[in-house]
Amino acid sequence: MSKVVVFDHPLIQHKLSIIRDKSTNTKTFRENVNEIGSLVTYEVTRDFEVKEIDIETPITKTKAKVLVKDVVIIPILRAGLGMVDGIQNVIPTAKVGHIGLYRDEETLKPNKYYAKFPIETKQATVLIVDPMLATGNSAIAAIDEVKAYGAKDIRFVGIVGCPEGIKALQEAHPDVDIYIVSIDEKLNEVGYIVPGLGDCGDRLFGTK
Ligand code: URA
């Protein structure tokens, strides 16, 4: 079974409170989602493999360490886009793929309308990014797609999850570890996380 890491660092808790607040404006919401994206990446990458290389500092020759594997960030459109800059700020060499899934508001099932992955996806550590892990259906469908493309080392990176979404994702993809910053109480009857933060895509892009 995959592990669930809840990275509730005080700085993240503070920023999470800002994005939960319905009076937070679009600009501040977007900035804080990105900043949480940067901060959670420290935890997501904590066990990344490094290798020794030889370098020369201005003073002497020395050994240094660099990351072994490529990193590919794949946001689930739209809301996943909100964390990409933040993650790339701390992994500037990461490539970015995209997967477009919209949620049918009646069935709550995801429909794919776009997918484009970097060639490195097959060997890289792939970060599937969606701020909200609600039903888990979008994350499951996105991971189905990247696995079909050839990805083998996949992690899910989000902000707010709930027990229902975590259970569904763990059952569907027991090899994919889940990194979030809060496990909220529940999913409501229309598929929103409670207490949550509302529709993350709408709040990021100022729609509705
Ligand atoms: N997607 C959102 O943006 N918010 C939720 O609460 C659930 C799914």
mmCIF file of C-alpha atoms and ligand atoms in Angstrom:
data_model
loop_
_atom_site.group_PDB
_atom_site.id
_atom_site.type_symbol
_atom_site.label_atom_id
_atom_site.label_comp_id
_atom_site.label_asym_id
_atom_site.label_seq_id
_atom_site.Cartn_x
_atom_site.Cartn_y
_atom_site.Cartn_z
ATOM 1 C CA MET A 1 0.000 0.000 0.000
ATOM 2 C CA SER A 2 1.240 3.469 -0.818
ATOM 3 C CA LYS A 3 2.157 5.916 1.903
ATOM 4 C CA VAL A 4 0.289 9.137 2.602
ATOM 5 C CA VAL A 5 2.504 12.008 3.705
ATOM 6 C CA VAL A 6 0.724 14.981 5.262
ATOM 7 C CA PHE A 7 3.290 17.783 5.234
ATOM 8 C CA ASP A 8 1.723 20.236 7.676
ATOM 9 C CA HIS A 9 4.706 22.513 8.252
ATOM 10 C CA PRO A 10 3.725 25.744 10.083
ATOM 11 C CA LEU A 11 4.447 27.878 7.004
ATOM 12 C CA ILE A 12 2.166 25.625 4.979
ATOM 13 C CA GLN A 13 -0.585 25.732 7.611
ATOM 14 C CA HIS A 14 -0.425 29.524 7.499
ATOM 15 C CA LYS A 15 -0.692 29.624 3.706
ATOM 16 C CA LEU A 16 -3.430 26.983 3.730
ATOM 17 C CA SER A 17 -5.507 29.201 6.029
ATOM 18 C CA ILE A 18 -5.156 32.029 3.501
ATOM 19 C CA ILE A 19 -6.372 29.931 0.578
ATOM 20 C CA ARG A 20 -9.250 28.414 2.577
ATOM 21 C CA ASP A 21 -10.585 31.887 3.394
ATOM 22 C CA LYS A 22 -13.329 32.819 0.927
ATOM 23 C CA SER A 23 -12.396 36.507 1.148
ATOM 24 C CA THR A 24 -8.896 35.864 -0.304
ATOM 25 C CA ASN A 25 -8.594 37.478 -3.735
ATOM 26 C CA THR A 26 -7.457 35.690 -6.904
ATOM 27 C CA LYS A 27 -3.912 37.099 -6.913
ATOM 28 C CA THR A 28 -3.235 36.196 -3.293
ATOM 29 C CA PHE A 29 -4.869 32.796 -3.746
ATOM 30 C CA ARG A 30 -2.658 32.020 -6.764
ATOM 31 C CA GLU A 31 0.514 33.191 -4.998
ATOM 32 C CA ASN A 32 -0.168 31.062 -1.943
ATOM 33 C CA VAL A 33 -1.039 27.943 -3.972
ATOM 34 C CA ASN A 34 2.291 28.313 -5.769
ATOM 35 C CA GLU A 35 4.167 28.879 -2.525
ATOM 36 C CA ILE A 36 2.617 25.750 -1.019
ATOM 37 C CA GLY A 37 3.696 23.979 -4.233
ATOM 38 C CA SER A 38 7.310 24.997 -3.553
ATOM 39 C CA LEU A 39 7.227 24.063 0.116
ATOM 40 C CA VAL A 40 5.591 20.645 -0.323
ATOM 41 C CA THR A 41 8.198 19.807 -2.967
ATOM 42 C CA TYR A 42 10.868 19.694 -0.239
ATOM 43 C CA GLU A 43 9.007 16.795 1.351
ATOM 44 C CA VAL A 44 8.160 15.112 -1.966
ATOM 45 C CA THR A 45 11.859 15.073 -2.939
ATOM 46 C CA ARG A 46 13.326 14.232 0.482
ATOM 47 C CA ASP A 47 14.323 10.673 -0.513
ATOM 48 C CA PHE A 48 15.442 11.460 -4.079
ATOM 49 C CA GLU A 49 18.598 9.606 -5.068
ATOM 50 C CA VAL A 50 21.791 11.648 -5.534
ATOM 51 C CA LYS A 51 25.148 10.665 -7.036
ATOM 52 C CA GLU A 52 28.638 11.992 -6.408
ATOM 53 C CA ILE A 53 30.414 14.029 -9.038
ATOM 54 C CA ASP A 54 33.773 15.789 -9.130
ATOM 55 C CA ILE A 55 33.737 19.575 -9.328
ATOM 56 C CA GLU A 56 36.154 22.416 -8.762
ATOM 57 C CA THR A 57 35.231 25.246 -6.469
ATOM 58 C CA PRO A 58 37.189 28.500 -6.833
ATOM 59 C CA ILE A 59 39.396 27.107 -4.034
ATOM 60 C CA THR A 60 39.881 23.374 -4.668
ATOM 61 C CA LYS A 61 38.691 20.139 -6.223
ATOM 62 C CA THR A 62 35.896 18.408 -4.310
ATOM 63 C CA LYS A 63 33.105 15.854 -4.495
ATOM 64 C CA ALA A 64 29.569 17.161 -4.921
ATOM 65 C CA LYS A 65 26.123 15.607 -5.197
ATOM 66 C CA VAL A 66 23.521 15.936 -7.936
ATOM 67 C CA LEU A 67 20.126 14.390 -8.564
ATOM 68 C CA VAL A 68 20.202 11.057 -10.427
ATOM 69 C CA LYS A 69 16.791 11.020 -12.108
ATOM 70 C CA ASP A 70 14.879 13.455 -14.258
ATOM 71 C CA VAL A 71 11.726 14.943 -12.799
ATOM 72 C CA VAL A 72 8.550 15.406 -14.818
ATOM 73 C CA ILE A 73 5.704 17.520 -13.460
ATOM 74 C CA ILE A 74 2.264 16.676 -14.848
ATOM 75 C CA PRO A 75 -0.491 19.015 -13.665
ATOM 76 C CA ILE A 76 -4.067 17.901 -14.087
ATOM 77 C CA LEU A 77 -5.725 20.828 -15.911
ATOM 78 C CA ARG A 78 -6.918 23.284 -14.774
ATOM 79 C CA ALA A 79 -6.221 23.516 -11.090
ATOM 80 C CA GLY A 80 -2.933 21.584 -11.228
ATOM 81 C CA LEU A 81 -1.433 24.469 -13.209
ATOM 82 C CA GLY A 82 -1.610 26.544 -10.041
ATOM 83 C CA MET A 83 1.244 24.607 -8.418
ATOM 84 C CA VAL A 84 3.591 24.180 -11.414
ATOM 85 C CA ASP A 85 5.577 27.422 -11.103
ATOM 86 C CA GLY A 86 6.046 26.795 -7.400
ATOM 87 C CA ILE A 87 7.367 23.276 -7.990
ATOM 88 C CA GLN A 88 9.586 24.407 -10.888
ATOM 89 C CA ASN A 89 11.042 27.168 -8.733
ATOM 90 C CA VAL A 90 12.710 24.476 -6.633
ATOM 91 C CA ILE A 91 13.279 21.922 -9.439
ATOM 92 C CA PRO A 92 14.172 24.184 -12.370
ATOM 93 C CA THR A 93 15.334 21.275 -14.538
ATOM 94 C CA ALA A 94 11.948 19.527 -14.361
ATOM 95 C CA LYS A 95 10.065 19.033 -17.612
ATOM 96 C CA VAL A 96 6.319 19.652 -17.689
ATOM 97 C CA GLY A 97 3.622 17.501 -19.278
ATOM 98 C CA HIS A 98 -0.095 18.212 -19.221
ATOM 99 C CA ILE A 99 -3.250 16.194 -18.864
ATOM 100 C CA GLY A 100 -6.673 17.676 -19.385
ATOM 101 C CA LEU A 101 -9.528 16.059 -17.510
ATOM 102 C CA TYR A 102 -12.816 17.736 -16.873
ATOM 103 C CA ARG A 103 -15.210 16.501 -14.273
ATOM 104 C CA ASP A 104 -18.718 15.655 -15.393
ATOM 105 C CA GLU A 105 -20.684 17.471 -12.703
ATOM 106 C CA GLU A 106 -23.419 14.798 -12.710
ATOM 107 C CA THR A 107 -21.433 11.562 -12.701
ATOM 108 C CA LEU A 108 -18.286 13.145 -11.114
ATOM 109 C CA LYS A 109 -16.295 10.993 -13.582
ATOM 110 C CA PRO A 110 -13.283 12.466 -15.410
ATOM 111 C CA ASN A 111 -13.186 12.851 -19.186
ATOM 112 C CA LYS A 112 -9.808 13.216 -20.907
ATOM 113 C CA TYR A 113 -9.595 15.949 -23.553
ATOM 114 C CA TYR A 114 -5.812 16.471 -23.734
ATOM 115 C CA ALA A 115 -2.576 14.652 -22.890
ATOM 116 C CA LYS A 116 1.017 15.527 -23.804
ATOM 117 C CA PHE A 117 3.940 14.043 -21.908
ATOM 118 C CA PRO A 118 7.695 14.693 -22.202
ATOM 119 C CA ILE A 119 9.738 11.742 -23.516
ATOM 120 C CA GLU A 120 11.551 11.616 -20.127
ATOM 121 C CA THR A 121 8.278 10.540 -18.487
ATOM 122 C CA LYS A 122 9.209 6.861 -18.911
ATOM 123 C CA GLN A 123 12.403 7.030 -16.809
ATOM 124 C CA ALA A 124 11.705 10.079 -14.652
ATOM 125 C CA THR A 125 10.135 10.527 -11.281
ATOM 126 C CA VAL A 126 6.715 11.822 -12.306
ATOM 127 C CA LEU A 127 4.781 14.209 -10.094
ATOM 128 C CA ILE A 128 1.056 14.167 -10.831
ATOM 129 C CA VAL A 129 -0.200 17.486 -9.532
ATOM 130 C CA ASP A 130 -3.706 18.478 -8.490
ATOM 131 C CA PRO A 131 -4.362 20.713 -5.467
ATOM 132 C CA MET A 132 -7.579 18.834 -4.620
ATOM 133 C CA LEU A 133 -7.772 15.072 -4.027
ATOM 134 C CA ALA A 134 -11.569 14.834 -3.870
ATOM 135 C CA THR A 135 -13.178 11.671 -5.305
ATOM 136 C CA GLY A 136 -9.757 10.564 -6.557
ATOM 137 C CA ASN A 137 -11.259 9.891 -10.007
ATOM 138 C CA SER A 138 -9.141 12.500 -11.845
ATOM 139 C CA ALA A 139 -5.914 11.442 -10.150
ATOM 140 C CA ILE A 140 -6.648 7.776 -10.906
ATOM 141 C CA ALA A 141 -7.427 8.521 -14.573
ATOM 142 C CA ALA A 142 -4.314 10.726 -14.935
ATOM 143 C CA ILE A 143 -2.100 8.030 -13.427
ATOM 144 C CA ASP A 144 -3.714 5.393 -15.686
ATOM 145 C CA GLU A 145 -2.665 7.569 -18.651
ATOM 146 C CA VAL A 146 0.949 8.148 -17.567
ATOM 147 C CA LYS A 147 1.370 4.459 -16.734
ATOM 148 C CA ALA A 148 0.037 3.556 -20.182
ATOM 149 C CA TYR A 149 2.659 5.953 -21.601
ATOM 150 C CA GLY A 150 5.374 4.057 -19.703
ATOM 151 C CA ALA A 151 5.905 5.935 -16.419
ATOM 152 C CA LYS A 152 7.008 3.693 -13.559
ATOM 153 C CA ASP A 153 7.946 6.031 -10.723
ATOM 154 C CA ILE A 154 4.964 8.218 -9.874
ATOM 155 C CA ARG A 155 4.017 10.401 -6.904
ATOM 156 C CA PHE A 156 0.804 12.362 -6.362
ATOM 157 C CA VAL A 157 1.251 15.931 -5.116
ATOM 158 C CA GLY A 158 -1.698 17.942 -3.857
ATOM 159 C CA ILE A 159 -2.826 20.335 -1.160
ATOM 160 C CA VAL A 160 -6.182 19.260 0.303
ATOM 161 C CA GLY A 161 -7.304 15.636 0.391
ATOM 162 C CA CYS A 162 -10.133 13.756 2.049
ATOM 163 C CA PRO A 163 -10.486 10.147 3.269
ATOM 164 C CA GLU A 164 -12.624 9.114 0.273
ATOM 165 C CA GLY A 165 -10.115 10.311 -2.334
ATOM 166 C CA ILE A 166 -7.116 8.901 -0.524
ATOM 167 C CA LYS A 167 -8.757 5.476 -0.197
ATOM 168 C CA ALA A 168 -9.782 5.400 -3.869
ATOM 169 C CA LEU A 169 -6.317 6.438 -5.091
ATOM 170 C CA GLN A 170 -4.538 3.973 -2.802
ATOM 171 C CA GLU A 171 -6.765 1.134 -3.985
ATOM 172 C CA ALA A 172 -6.362 1.981 -7.676
ATOM 173 C CA HIS A 173 -2.623 2.743 -7.566
ATOM 174 C CA PRO A 174 -0.996 1.192 -4.482
ATOM 175 C CA ASP A 175 2.478 2.042 -5.861
ATOM 176 C CA VAL A 176 1.853 5.816 -5.933
ATOM 177 C CA ASP A 177 2.707 7.709 -2.747
ATOM 178 C CA ILE A 178 0.464 10.651 -1.877
ATOM 179 C CA TYR A 179 1.822 14.006 -0.660
ATOM 180 C CA ILE A 180 -0.721 16.523 0.607
ATOM 181 C CA VAL A 181 -0.852 19.157 3.341
ATOM 182 C CA SER A 182 -4.262 18.440 4.883
ATOM 183 C CA ILE A 183 -6.705 15.556 5.135
ATOM 184 C CA ASP A 184 -10.063 17.272 5.433
ATOM 185 C CA GLU A 185 -13.206 15.822 6.954
ATOM 186 C CA LYS A 186 -15.181 14.509 3.982
ATOM 187 C CA LEU A 187 -16.573 14.883 0.507
ATOM 188 C CA ASN A 188 -20.031 16.445 0.244
ATOM 189 C CA GLU A 189 -22.894 15.188 -1.941
ATOM 190 C CA VAL A 190 -21.743 17.273 -4.939
ATOM 191 C CA GLY A 191 -18.109 16.180 -4.749
ATOM 192 C CA TYR A 192 -16.577 19.139 -2.920
ATOM 193 C CA ILE A 193 -14.173 18.692 -0.043
ATOM 194 C CA VAL A 194 -15.453 19.871 3.358
ATOM 195 C CA PRO A 195 -14.254 22.278 4.733
ATOM 196 C CA GLY A 196 -11.974 22.523 1.675
ATOM 197 C CA LEU A 197 -11.437 25.771 -0.177
ATOM 198 C CA GLY A 198 -14.161 25.698 -2.830
ATOM 199 C CA ASP A 199 -13.479 25.215 -6.527
ATOM 200 C CA CYS A 200 -9.714 25.551 -6.802
ATOM 201 C CA GLY A 201 -9.717 26.155 -10.581
ATOM 202 C CA ASP A 202 -12.277 28.942 -10.279
ATOM 203 C CA ARG A 203 -10.386 30.561 -7.430
ATOM 204 C CA LEU A 204 -7.041 30.352 -9.289
ATOM 205 C CA PHE A 205 -8.337 31.780 -12.533
ATOM 206 C CA GLY A 206 -11.072 34.105 -11.320
ATOM 207 C CA THR A 207 -13.874 32.281 -13.094
ATOM 208 C CA LYS A 208 -17.451 32.101 -11.792
HETATM 209 N N1 URA B 1 -12.237 20.198 -6.858
HETATM 210 C C1 URA B 1 -12.151 21.427 -6.279
HETATM 211 O O1 URA B 1 -11.660 22.385 -6.875
HETATM 212 N N2 URA B 1 -12.614 21.553 -5.017
HETATM 213 C C2 URA B 1 -13.149 20.530 -4.326
HETATM 214 O O2 URA B 1 -13.535 20.716 -3.177
HETATM 215 C C3 URA B 1 -13.220 19.272 -4.959
HETATM 216 C C4 URA B 1 -12.763 19.124 -6.228
#
